[in-house]
Every structure is written in structure tokens, then in C-alpha cells.
Coordinates of C-alpha atoms in Angstrom, one line a residue:
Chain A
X1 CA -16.9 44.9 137.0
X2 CA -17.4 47.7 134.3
X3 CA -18.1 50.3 136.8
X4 CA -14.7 49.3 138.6
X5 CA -13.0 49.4 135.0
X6 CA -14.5 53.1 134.6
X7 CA -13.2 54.4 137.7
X8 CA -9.9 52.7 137.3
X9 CA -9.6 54.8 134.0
X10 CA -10.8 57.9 135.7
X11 CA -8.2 57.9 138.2
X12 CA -5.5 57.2 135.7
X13 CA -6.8 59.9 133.6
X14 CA -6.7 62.3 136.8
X15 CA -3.0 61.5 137.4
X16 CA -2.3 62.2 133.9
X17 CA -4.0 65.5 134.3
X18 CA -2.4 66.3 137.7
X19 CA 1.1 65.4 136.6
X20 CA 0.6 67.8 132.9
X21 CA -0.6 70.6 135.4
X22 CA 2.6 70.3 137.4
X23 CA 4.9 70.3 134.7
X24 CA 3.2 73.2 133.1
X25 CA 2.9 75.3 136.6
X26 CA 6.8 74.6 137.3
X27 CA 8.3 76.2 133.9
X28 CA 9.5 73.1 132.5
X29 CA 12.1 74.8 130.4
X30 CA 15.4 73.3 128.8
X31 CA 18.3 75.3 129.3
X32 CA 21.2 75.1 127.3
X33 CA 24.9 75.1 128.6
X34 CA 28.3 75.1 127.0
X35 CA 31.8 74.6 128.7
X36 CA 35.3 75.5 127.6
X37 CA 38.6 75.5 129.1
X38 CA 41.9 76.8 129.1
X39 CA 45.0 75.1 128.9
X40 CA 46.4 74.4 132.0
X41 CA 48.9 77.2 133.3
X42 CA 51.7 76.9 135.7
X43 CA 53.0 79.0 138.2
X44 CA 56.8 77.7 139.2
X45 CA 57.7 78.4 143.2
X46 CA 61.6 79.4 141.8
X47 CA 61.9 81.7 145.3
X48 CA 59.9 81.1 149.1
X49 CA 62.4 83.5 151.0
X50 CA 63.3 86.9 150.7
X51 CA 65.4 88.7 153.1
X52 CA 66.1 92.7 153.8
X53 CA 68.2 94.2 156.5
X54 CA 66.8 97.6 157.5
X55 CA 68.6 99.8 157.7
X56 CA 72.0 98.8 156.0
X57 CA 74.0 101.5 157.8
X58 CA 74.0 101.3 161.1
X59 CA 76.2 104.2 161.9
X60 CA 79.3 105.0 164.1
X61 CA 79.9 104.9 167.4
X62 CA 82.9 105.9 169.9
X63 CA 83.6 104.1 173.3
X64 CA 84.6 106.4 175.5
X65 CA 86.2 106.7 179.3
X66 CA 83.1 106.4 180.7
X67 CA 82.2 103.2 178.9
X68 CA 85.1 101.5 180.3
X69 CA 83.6 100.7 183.7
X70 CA 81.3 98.2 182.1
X71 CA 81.8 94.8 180.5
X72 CA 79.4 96.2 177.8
X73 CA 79.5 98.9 175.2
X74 CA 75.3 99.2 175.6
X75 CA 73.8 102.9 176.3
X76 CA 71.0 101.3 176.7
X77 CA 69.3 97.7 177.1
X78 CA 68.9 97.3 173.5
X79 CA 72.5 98.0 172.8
X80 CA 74.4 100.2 170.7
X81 CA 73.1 99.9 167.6
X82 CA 69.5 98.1 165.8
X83 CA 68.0 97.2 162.8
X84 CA 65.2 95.3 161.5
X85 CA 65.2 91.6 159.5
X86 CA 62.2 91.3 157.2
X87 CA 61.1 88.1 155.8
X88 CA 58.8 87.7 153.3
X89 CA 57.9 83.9 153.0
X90 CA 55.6 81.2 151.5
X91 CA 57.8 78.4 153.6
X92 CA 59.2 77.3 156.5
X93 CA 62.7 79.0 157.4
X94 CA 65.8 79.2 159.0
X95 CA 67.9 82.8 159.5
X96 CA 71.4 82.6 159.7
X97 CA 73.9 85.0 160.7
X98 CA 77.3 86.0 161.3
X99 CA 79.5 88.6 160.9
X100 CA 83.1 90.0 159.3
X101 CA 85.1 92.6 161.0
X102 CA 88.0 94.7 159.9
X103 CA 90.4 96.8 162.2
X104 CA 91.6 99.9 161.5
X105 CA 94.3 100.4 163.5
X106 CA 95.3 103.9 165.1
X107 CA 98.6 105.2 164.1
X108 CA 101.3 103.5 165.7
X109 CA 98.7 101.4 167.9
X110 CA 98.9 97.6 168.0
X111 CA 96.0 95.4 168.8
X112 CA 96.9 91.7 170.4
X113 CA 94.4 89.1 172.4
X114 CA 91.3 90.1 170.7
X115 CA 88.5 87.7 170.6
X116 CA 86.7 88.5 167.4
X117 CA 84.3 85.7 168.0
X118 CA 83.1 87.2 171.2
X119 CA 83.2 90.9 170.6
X120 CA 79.9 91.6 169.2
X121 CA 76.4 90.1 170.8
X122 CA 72.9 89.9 169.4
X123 CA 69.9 89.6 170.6
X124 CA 66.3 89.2 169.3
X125 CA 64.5 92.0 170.6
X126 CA 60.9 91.2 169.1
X127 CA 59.6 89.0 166.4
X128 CA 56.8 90.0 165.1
X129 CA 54.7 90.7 161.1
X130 CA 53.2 93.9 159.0
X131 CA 49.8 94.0 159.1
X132 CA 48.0 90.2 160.0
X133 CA 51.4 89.1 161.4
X134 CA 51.6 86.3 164.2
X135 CA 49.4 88.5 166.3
X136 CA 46.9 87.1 163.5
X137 CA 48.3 84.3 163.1
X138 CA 48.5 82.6 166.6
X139 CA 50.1 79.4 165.2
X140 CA 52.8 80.8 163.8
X141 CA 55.8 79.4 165.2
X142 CA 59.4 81.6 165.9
X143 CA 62.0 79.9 168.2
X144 CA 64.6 82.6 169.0
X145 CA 67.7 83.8 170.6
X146 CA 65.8 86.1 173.6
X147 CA 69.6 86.2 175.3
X148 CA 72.2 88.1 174.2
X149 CA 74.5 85.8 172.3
X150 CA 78.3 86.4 170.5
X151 CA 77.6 86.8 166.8
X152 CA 81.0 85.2 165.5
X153 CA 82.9 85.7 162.3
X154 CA 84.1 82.2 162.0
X155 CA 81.0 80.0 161.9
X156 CA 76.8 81.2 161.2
X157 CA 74.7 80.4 163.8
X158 CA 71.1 79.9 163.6
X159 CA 69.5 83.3 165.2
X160 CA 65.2 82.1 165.0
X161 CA 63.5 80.3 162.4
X162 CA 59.7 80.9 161.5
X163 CA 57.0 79.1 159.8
X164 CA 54.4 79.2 157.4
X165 CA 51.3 77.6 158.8
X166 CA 49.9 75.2 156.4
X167 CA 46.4 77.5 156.1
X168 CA 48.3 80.0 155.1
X169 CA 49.6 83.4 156.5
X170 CA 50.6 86.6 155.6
X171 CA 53.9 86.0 154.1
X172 CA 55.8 88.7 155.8
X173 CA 57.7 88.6 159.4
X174 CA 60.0 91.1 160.9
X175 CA 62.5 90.7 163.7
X176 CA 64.0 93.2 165.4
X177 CA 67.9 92.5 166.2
X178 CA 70.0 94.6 168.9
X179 CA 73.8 94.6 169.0
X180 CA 76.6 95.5 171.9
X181 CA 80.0 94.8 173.0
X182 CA 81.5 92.9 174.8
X183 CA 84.5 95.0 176.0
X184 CA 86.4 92.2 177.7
X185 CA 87.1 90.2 174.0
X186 CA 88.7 93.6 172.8
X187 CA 92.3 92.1 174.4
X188 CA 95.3 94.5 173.9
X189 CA 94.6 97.7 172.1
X190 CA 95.3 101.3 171.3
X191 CA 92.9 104.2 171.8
X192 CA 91.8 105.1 168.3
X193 CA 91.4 101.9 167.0
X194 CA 88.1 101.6 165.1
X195 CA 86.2 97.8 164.5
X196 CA 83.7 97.7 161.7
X197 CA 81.7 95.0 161.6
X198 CA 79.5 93.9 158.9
X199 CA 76.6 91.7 159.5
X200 CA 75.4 88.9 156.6
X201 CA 71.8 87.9 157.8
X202 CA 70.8 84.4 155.6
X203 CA 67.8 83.1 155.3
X204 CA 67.0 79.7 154.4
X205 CA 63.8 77.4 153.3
X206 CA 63.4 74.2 155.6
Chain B
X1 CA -49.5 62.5 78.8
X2 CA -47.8 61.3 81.8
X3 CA -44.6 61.2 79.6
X4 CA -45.0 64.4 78.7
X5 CA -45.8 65.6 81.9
X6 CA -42.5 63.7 83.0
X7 CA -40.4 65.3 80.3
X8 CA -41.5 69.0 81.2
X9 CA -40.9 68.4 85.0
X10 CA -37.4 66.8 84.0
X11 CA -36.9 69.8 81.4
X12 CA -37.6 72.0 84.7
X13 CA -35.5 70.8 87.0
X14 CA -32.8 71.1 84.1
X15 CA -33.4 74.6 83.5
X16 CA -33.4 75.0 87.4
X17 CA -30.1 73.2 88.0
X18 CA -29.0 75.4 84.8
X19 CA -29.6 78.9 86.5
X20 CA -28.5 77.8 90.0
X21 CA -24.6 76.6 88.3
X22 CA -25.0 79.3 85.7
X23 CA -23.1 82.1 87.9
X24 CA -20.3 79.7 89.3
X25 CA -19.6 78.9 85.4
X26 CA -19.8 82.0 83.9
X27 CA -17.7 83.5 87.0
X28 CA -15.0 80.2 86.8
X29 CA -14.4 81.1 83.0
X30 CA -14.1 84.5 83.5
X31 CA -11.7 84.2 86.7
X32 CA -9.8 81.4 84.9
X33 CA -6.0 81.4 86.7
X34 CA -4.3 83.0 83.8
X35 CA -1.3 83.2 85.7
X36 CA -0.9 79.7 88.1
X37 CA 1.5 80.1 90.7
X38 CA 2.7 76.6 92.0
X39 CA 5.2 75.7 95.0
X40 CA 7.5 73.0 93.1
X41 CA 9.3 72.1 96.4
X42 CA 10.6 73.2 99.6
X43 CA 6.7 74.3 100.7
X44 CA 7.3 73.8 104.7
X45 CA 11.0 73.9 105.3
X46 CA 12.8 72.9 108.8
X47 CA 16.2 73.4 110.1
X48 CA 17.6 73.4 113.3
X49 CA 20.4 75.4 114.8
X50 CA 23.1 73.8 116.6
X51 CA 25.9 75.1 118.3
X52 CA 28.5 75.6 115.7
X53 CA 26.0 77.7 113.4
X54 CA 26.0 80.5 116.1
X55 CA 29.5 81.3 115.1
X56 CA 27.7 82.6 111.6
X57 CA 25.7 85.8 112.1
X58 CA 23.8 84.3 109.7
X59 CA 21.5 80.8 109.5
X60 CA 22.1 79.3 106.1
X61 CA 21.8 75.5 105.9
X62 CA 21.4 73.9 102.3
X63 CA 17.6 72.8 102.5
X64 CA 16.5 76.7 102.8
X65 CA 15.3 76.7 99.0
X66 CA 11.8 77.0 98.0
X67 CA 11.1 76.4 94.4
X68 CA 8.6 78.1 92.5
X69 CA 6.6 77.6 89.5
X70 CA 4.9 80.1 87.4
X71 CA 2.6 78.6 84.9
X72 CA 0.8 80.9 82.8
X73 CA -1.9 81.2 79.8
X74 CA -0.6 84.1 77.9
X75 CA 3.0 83.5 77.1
X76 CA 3.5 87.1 76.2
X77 CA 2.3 88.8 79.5
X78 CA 5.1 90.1 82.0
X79 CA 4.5 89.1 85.6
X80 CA 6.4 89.3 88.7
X81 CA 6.7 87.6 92.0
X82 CA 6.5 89.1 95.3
X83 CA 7.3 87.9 98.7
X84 CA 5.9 88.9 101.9
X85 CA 7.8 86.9 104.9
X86 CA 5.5 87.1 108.6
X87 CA 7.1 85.6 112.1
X88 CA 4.0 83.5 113.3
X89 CA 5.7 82.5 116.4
X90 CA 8.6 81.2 118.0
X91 CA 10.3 81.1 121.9
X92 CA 10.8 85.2 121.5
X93 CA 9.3 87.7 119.4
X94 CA 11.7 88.0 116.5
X95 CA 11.1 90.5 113.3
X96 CA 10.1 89.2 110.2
X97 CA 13.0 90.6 108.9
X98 CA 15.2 88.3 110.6
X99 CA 14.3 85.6 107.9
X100 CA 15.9 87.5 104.7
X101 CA 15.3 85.9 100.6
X102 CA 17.3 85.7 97.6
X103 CA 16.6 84.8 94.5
X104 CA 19.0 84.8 91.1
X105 CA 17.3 88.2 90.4
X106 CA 18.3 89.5 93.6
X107 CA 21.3 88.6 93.8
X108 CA 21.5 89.5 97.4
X109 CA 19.3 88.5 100.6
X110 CA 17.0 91.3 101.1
X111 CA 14.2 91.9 103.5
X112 CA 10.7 91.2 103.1
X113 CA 9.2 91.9 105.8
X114 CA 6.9 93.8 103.4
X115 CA 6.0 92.6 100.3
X116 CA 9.0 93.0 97.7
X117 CA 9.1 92.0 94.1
X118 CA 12.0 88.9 93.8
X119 CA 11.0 87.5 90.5
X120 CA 9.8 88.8 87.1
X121 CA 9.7 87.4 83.9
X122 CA 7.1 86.2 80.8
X123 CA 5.5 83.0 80.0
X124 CA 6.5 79.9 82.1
X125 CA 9.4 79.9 84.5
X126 CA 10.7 78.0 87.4
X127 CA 13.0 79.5 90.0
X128 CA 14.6 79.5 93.3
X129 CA 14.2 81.3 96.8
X130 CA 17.3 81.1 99.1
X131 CA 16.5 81.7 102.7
X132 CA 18.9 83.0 105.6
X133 CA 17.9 83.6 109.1
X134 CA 19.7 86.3 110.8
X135 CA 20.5 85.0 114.2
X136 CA 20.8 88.8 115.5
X137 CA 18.0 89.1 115.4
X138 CA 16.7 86.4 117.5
X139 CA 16.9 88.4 121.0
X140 CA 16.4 86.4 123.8
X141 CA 15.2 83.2 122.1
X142 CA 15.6 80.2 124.4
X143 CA 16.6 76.8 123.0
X144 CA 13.9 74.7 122.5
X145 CA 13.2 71.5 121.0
X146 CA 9.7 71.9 121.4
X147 CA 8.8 75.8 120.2
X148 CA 10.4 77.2 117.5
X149 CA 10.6 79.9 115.1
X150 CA 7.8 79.8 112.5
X151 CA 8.0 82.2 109.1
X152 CA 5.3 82.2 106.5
X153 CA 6.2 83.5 103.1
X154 CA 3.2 84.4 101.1
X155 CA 4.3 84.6 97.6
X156 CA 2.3 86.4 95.4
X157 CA 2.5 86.0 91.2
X158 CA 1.1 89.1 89.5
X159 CA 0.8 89.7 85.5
X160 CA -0.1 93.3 83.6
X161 CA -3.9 91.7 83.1
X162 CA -4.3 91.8 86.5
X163 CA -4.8 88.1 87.1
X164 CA -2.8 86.4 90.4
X165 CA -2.4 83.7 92.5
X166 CA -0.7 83.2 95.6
X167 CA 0.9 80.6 97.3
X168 CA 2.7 80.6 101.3
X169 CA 5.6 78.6 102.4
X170 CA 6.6 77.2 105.6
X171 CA 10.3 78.1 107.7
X172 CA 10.4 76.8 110.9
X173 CA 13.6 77.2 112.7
X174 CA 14.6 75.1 116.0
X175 CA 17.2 76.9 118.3
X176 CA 18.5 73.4 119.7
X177 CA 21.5 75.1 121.1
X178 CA 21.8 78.7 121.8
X179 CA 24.9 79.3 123.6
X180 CA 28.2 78.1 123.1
X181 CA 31.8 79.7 124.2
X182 CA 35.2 78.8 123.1
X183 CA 38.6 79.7 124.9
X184 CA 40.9 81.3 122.6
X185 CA 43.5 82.1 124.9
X186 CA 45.7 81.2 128.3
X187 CA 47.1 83.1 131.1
X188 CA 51.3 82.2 130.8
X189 CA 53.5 80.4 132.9
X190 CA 55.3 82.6 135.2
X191 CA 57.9 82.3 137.9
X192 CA 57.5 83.2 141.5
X193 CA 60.6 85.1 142.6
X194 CA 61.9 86.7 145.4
X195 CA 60.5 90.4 144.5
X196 CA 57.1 88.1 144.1
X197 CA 57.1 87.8 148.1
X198 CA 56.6 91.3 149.1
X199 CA 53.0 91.2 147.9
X200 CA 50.4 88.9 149.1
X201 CA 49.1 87.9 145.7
X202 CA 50.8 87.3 142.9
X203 CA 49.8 88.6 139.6
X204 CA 49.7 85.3 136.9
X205 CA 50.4 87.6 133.3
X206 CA 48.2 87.2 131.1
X207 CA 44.8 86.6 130.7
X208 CA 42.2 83.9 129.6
X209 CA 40.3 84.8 126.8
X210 CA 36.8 83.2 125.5
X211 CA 34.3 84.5 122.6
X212 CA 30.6 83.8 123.4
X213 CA 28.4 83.4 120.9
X214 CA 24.4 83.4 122.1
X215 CA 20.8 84.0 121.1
X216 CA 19.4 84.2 124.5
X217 CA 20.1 85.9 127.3
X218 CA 23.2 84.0 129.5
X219 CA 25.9 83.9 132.6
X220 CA 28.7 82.9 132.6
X221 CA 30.8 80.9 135.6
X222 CA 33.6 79.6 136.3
X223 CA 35.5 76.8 138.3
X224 CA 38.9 75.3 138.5
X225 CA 41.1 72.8 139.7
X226 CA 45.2 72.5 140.6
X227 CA 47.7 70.2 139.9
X228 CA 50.7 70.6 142.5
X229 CA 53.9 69.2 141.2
X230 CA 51.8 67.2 139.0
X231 CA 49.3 65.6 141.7
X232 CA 45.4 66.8 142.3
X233 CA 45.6 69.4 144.7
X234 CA 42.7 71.6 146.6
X235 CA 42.5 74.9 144.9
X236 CA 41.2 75.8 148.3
X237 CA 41.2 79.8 147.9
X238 CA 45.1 79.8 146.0
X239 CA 43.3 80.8 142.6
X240 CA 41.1 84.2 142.3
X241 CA 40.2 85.8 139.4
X242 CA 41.6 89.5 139.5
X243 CA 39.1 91.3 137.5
X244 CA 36.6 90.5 134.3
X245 CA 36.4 92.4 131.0
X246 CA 33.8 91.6 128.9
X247 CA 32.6 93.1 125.5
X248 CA 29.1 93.9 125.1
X249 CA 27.1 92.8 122.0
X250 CA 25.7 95.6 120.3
X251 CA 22.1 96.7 122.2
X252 CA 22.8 94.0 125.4
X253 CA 23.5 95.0 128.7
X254 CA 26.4 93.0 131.0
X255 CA 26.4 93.0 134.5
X256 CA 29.6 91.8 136.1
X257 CA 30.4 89.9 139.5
X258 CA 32.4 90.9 142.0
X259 CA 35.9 90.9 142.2
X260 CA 38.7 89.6 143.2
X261 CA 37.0 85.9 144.5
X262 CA 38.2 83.1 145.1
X263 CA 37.5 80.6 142.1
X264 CA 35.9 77.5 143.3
X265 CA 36.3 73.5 142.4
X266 CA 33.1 72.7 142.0
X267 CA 29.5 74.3 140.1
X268 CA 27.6 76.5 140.6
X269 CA 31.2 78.1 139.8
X270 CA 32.3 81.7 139.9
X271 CA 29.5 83.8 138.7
X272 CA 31.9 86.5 136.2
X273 CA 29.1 88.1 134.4
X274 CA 26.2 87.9 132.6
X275 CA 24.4 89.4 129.3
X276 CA 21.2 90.3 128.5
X277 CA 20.8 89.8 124.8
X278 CA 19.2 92.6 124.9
X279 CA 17.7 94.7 121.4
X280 CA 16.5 93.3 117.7
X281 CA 18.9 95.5 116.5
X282 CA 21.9 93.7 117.2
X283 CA 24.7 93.4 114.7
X284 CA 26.4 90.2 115.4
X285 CA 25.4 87.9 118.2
X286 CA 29.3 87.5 119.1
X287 CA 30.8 89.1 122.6
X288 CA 34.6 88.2 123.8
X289 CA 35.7 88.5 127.8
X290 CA 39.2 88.5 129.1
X291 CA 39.9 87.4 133.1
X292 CA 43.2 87.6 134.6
X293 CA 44.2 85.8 138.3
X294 CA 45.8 86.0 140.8
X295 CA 47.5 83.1 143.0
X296 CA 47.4 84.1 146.9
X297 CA 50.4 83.3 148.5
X298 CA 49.3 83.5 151.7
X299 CA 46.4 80.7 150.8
X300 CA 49.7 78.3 149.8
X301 CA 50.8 77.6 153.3
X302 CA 54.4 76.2 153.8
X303 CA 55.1 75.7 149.7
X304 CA 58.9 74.9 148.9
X305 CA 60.9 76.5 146.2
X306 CA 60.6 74.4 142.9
X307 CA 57.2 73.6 143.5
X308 CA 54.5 73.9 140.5
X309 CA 50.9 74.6 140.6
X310 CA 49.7 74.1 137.7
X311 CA 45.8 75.5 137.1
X312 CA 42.9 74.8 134.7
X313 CA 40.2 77.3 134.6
X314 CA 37.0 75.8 132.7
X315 CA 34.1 78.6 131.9
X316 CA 30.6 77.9 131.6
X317 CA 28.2 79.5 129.8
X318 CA 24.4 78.9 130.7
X319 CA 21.5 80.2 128.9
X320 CA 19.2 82.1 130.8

């Protein structure tokens, strides 16, 4: 009975050991901490869209004989004229656009029968971003006019939206918009009339 | 006869005891303390050093006082008092001049770390020894409940006859808390406007600013977390910290992270930088960092106008 009580001791007295040789092997160390922190700070979203047409002048152009044996004033497939709308966006968006024209008219001439509304056509030529664009960012979605289709002066109509993905993407998108016209809106007029057109491109959050 | 026998061998061993004591007699009368240097109070002092005290350079609390007692036979002697202060041990190596002593003679702390005179006078007097412990001087000393700082001061009373006594007392200094950082300033609001867009990330103004003060060696992290319009939000990579500037105490070393990164939710943190306390020649144990950040507005997904995110950055400091 002793004898078991000595060994019983012994054992416990080992575990003792064991468990002080652990503790001293592993560093048993406090280590003191401290935490602070700052106040909260806001950032306010006061603007997701920004919009730039590039460039802003789009020059001048004269319609001569030989354009008058097509429907079209296009020298080539893209049209008569381009320019580029860049997006910069943290949002879902809508771009809007329409267009004012003025006519100057030749001395002495008239014009009569015009369809402003159908004069001038656009067409999305590409969609695309800067650097990590939608080519990065396959889940970006445009929808978009492909077709050329009669930029009016009365009404905006939607020409693509775009979205931000909810991971994230490179806030910046570009489009690339051509332009021609349609020669058989252009009604009644004299030779050396001149159209200007000016184009207002919105965009807007959705 | 036996009685006189008795007597002479009792007479003997008299004379005997006599010449053996003789010497220690003769010597205790001629070595008598003239001057008798007593520790009235404050003999083994202890103090511990929590977090606010490392704002102070210097370690000051009220019990530091030792009170001494000079006791002497000849009222007309001049004497004087000297202090000699060793580190015995402690969690790092620190100089014995890191535990400085006044007295009303002083007037200021000075160093002892060799014997210096801090008292003089004539016949009895009673007196006070102010202790301070110079935290820069610490280095690297971990916290520790367990191992602490340990100064002897050997004080020892001289007069112009050449008698003395000496006498040591006991400092012993815990470092229960050996880092400890306070934010003293925010990044502002700020507005995201259209000219914000062009750029991927958006510069928050301002910066958050902390002072750090430390014994020991330590890092420093931090994490964050987003409120959007007001609701607990996942930071998830929309906060960075732009770039760290930190300070260096005087003789440490810092070794910054790497930046821009994203600041995380959760510990470990954002590792910004750490310190190594570095020399025993330090001249305050205070260092101050700044951090600006960035929001990534390509990490914020479809966000609308009007929206807030709202951040809290919390820094960590750890000993190491």
C-alpha cells in the first residue's frame, strides 16, 4: 500500500517536472499589446458618372455632286465624322443622346420638307475600356445600338448602358460613336446651305 | 587543597577565556561606529510601470524615497553621504544610470552610477533620497510580471576621522506594460466627385496620426471595418493604406511594410512598421507615425451617388 503511495507521488512529481520543462523550453513570455483608433471617417459618393466627348470638334464637311447618288453622306462605313464617349464610373449607367441643329441658309436659298429628326444617324462602332477594360472584365455588361439609328433633336434616346460589376471593375469605359446622313430627310434645299449639328451625350446612374 | 586546586584551574580557564576575547574587545572599542548610518525607511522599494507612465520619460511614483539616518558620536565631525546605484538584473540590460537620485542637497537627479556625494552635514541628521527611473534607458525591456528591474544603492556615510558605515537599498521596478499608442488624429471626410472618377483610387486627405510610446522593441498593425450608409459592410479590399511615415526614436531602427495594401477586417492586421528600440542612449522613448488611405473605386462595385462609407481604422501596437 505504501509502495503504491510512493509511486503515485513519483508520477505526479514527474508530470510536474515534464510540464515546468515544457513551459520553460517554449519561451513562455507575456507580451504586451495596446490598441487605438481613429474616429470614424466618411467618404460621401456625391458623383458615380463622369462623361467626356472626344474630340469636341468634329470638323466640317461638304456634300458634293458625287455624294448625291447615295442615300448616305458616308465616305466610308464608319461615316462622316467620329468621336469617342468616355465613361468613368463606380455604377451602373445609362447614355443618352440627342442632338440640336441649326441652318445656315445660303443666300437667297430656301430650305422646306426637311426631316431634322432623321438627318443624322449614329452608330456604336465599338465599346470597349483603357487598360483592364471589359476585355478584363468579361462580366461587364453594354447593350448597344450596333445599327445605324436617327439621332433626333426632339426627344434623347438611350444609345448603350454599361455596368459596374459588383466585384468591381476598372471604372473607365469608352465607346466609339460614328455619324452620317441621311440625304433623303434633307427635303427642299439650296446648294450652300450648311447644317451644324451639335451632339449632347448624357449619362446617367441606374 | 582540592579547593585550591579548583580555584587555580577556574582562575585558568578565566585567564584563558580572557586572552582568547581580549582582541575582539580591544578591536570592538577601538572600531566603535562613530558615525552609524541607519536606513530609516524605504530600504527595498517596488513600483510598477503601467501604461500611462510611459508617456513620462521619466519613472517617478511617490513611494521612490529612501530615508536615511546618520547617527554619530562626535557632534562636531563633518561627514558626507555617498551613493553608488548598480542594475543587478532585470528583463534587459539597462545602465545603472537609468535609476537617477536626489536629495534636498542636490537639488537635481543626478547619476550615480559611480559613487557621488548626495549628503553632507555634522552631528545627527535625517534625510531624504528621491528616486526616478529613466525609461530611455530601458532598451528593449519586455513586460514582465515576473522579472524586473533590480537597483541596489549602496550608500556610504564617511566623517573626517575616517570612521564609516554603509548601508544598500532595494529598487525594483516591474515593466507591467511596455507599449501603449494613442491616435491623435483622423483622416477627413471628403467627397467623391466627378474629377474623382478618372483615377482608380481615391486619395482620402488627410492622415491618421498615433504617438507610440515603448520600452521594448514593437510592430505595429492595423485593421479596419466599414459602415456603408450606416450598415456593417465588408471592407473587402475598398480601404488601403497609401503610404506610412513613422518617426524614429532616437538610436532605434524602423523597418516599414509594404505599401499600398489592402487593410484587412480582422488580426493579424496590416503589418505598417516596426521599431527596434534600439540604443541606451535614447532621449525619449516617444516615436509618432502618420498613414494616409486610399478608397479603391474599382473594389466598390456598382455604388450609387449619395452613398457613404464610413471607415474606422484601429492600430495595434505589440511588444516584441
Amino acid at each position: 500500500m505504501a509502495s503504491r503511495k510512493i509511486v503515485g507521488w513519483a508520477i505526479l512529481i514527474a508530470n510536474l517536472a515534464i510540464i515546468l520543462a515544457l513551459a520553460l523550453l517554449l519561451g513562455v513570455k507575456a507580451q504586451d499589446t495596446d490598441t487605438d483608433s481613429t474616429d470614424p471617417f466618411a467618404v460621401l459618393l456625391a458623383n458615380t458618372v463622369l462623361l467626356d466627348v472626344v474630340p469636341h470638334d468634329l470638323g466640317t464637311r461638304t456634300a458634293t455632286r458625287a455624294d448625291l447618288m447615295y442615300q448616305y453622306f458616308e465616305p466610308d462605313e464608319d461615316g462622316f465624322a467620329t468621336f469617342n464617349i468616355n465613361i468613368y464610373t463606380i455604377t451602373n449607367y445609362e447614355v443618352y443622346i440627342i442632338k440640336a441643329t441649326t441652318v445656315s441658309l445660303a443666300p437667297g436659298g430656301t430650305t422646306t420638307e426637311v426631316l431634322l429628326d432623321e438627318l443624322l444617324e449614329i452608330k456604336t462602332l465599338s465599346l470597349g475600356g483603357a487598360d483592364d477594360g471589359p476585355a478584363d472584365n468579361p462580366t461587364l455588361q453594354y447593350s448597344q445600338s450596333a445599327n445605324w439609328t436617327d439621332l433626333p433633336d426632339s426627344i434623347n434616346i438611350l444609345l448603350f448602358s454599361g455596368g459596374n460589376t459588383e466585384g468591381g471593375a476598372i471604372n473607365y469605359h469608352s465607346a466609339t460613336e460614328g455619324l452620317r446622313l441621311d440625304l433623303a430627310a434633307l427635303g427642299n434645299n439650296a446648294s450652300g446651305n450648311v447644317y451644324s449639328f451639335t451632339i449632347i451625350v448624357t449619362v446617367v446612374e441606374t | 587543597m582540592i579547593i585550591k586546586n579548583r580555584l587555580r584551574k577556574l582562575a585558568l580557564v578565566g585567564l584563558l577565556l580572557l586572552l582568547v576575547t581580549l582582541p575582539f574587545l580591544l578591536n570592538r572599542s577601538q572600531a566603535h561606529p562613530a558615525i552609524d548610518l541607519i536606513i530609516a525607511s524605504g530600504g527595498s522599494i517596488s513600483a510598477s510601470v503601467v501604461e500611462n507612465d510611459l508617456t513620462s520619460r521619466y519613472f517617478a511614483p511617490a513611494n521612490f524615497v529612501t530615508t536615511l539616518q546618520v547617527d554619530v558620536d562626535y557632534q562636531t565631525r563633518s561627514w558626507s553621504v555617498t551613493a553608488d546605484v548598480d542594475f543587478i538584473s532585470g528583463p534587459a540590460p539597462a545602465p545603472a544610470s537609468a535609476l537617477e537620485v536626489r536629495t534636498s542637497q542636490t537639488v537635481n537627479f543626478i547619476n550615480a552610477a559611480t559613487p557621488m556625494i548626495i549628503y553632507s552635514g555634522t552631528g545627527d541628521a535625517t534625510f531624504n533620497v528621491d528616486y526616478r527611473l529613466d525609461l530611455a534607458q530601458l532598451a528593449n525591456g519586455a513586460s514582465s510580471l515576473v522579472t524586473p528591474y533590480v537597483f541596489n544603492i549602496v550608500y556610504t556615510a564617511t566623517d573626517d576621522g575616517g570612521a564609516s558605515d554603509q548601508e544598500t537599498a532595494t529598487v525594483t521596478v516591474y515593466a507591467t506594460e511596455a507599449v501603449r499608442i494613442a491616435v491623435t488624429g483622423n483622416p477627413s471626410n471628403a467627397f467623391v466627385t466627378r474629377s474623382s472618377l478618372m483615377s482608380r483610387y481615391f486619395a482620402i486627405p488627410g492622415t491618421a496620426n498615433f504617438s507610440i510610446n515603448a520600452i521594448t522593441n514593437y510592430a505595429i498593425t492595423a485593421t479596419g471595418s466599414l459602415l456603408l450608409n450606416g450598415n456593417p459592410a465588408s471592407l473587402n479590399g475598398i480601404l488601403e493604406v497609401a503610404s506610412v511615415s513613422a518617426t524614429s526614436n532616437v538610436g532605434g531602427a524602423i523597418t516599414l511594410g509594404t505599401f499600398p495594401a489592402d487593410v484587412p477586417e480582422s488580426a493579424p492586421g496590416l503589418f505598417l512598421y516596426r521599431e527596434t528600440f534600439g540604443t541606451l542612449n535614447n532621449a525619449g522613448n516617444a516615436t509618432t507615425a502618420a498613414v494616409s488611405f486610399r478608397m479603391d473605386l474599382d473594389a466598390i462595385g456598382n455604388a450609387g451617388s449619395g452613398w457613404t462609407y464610413t471607415f474606422t481604422v484601429t492600430f495595434t501596437v505589440t511588444e516584441e
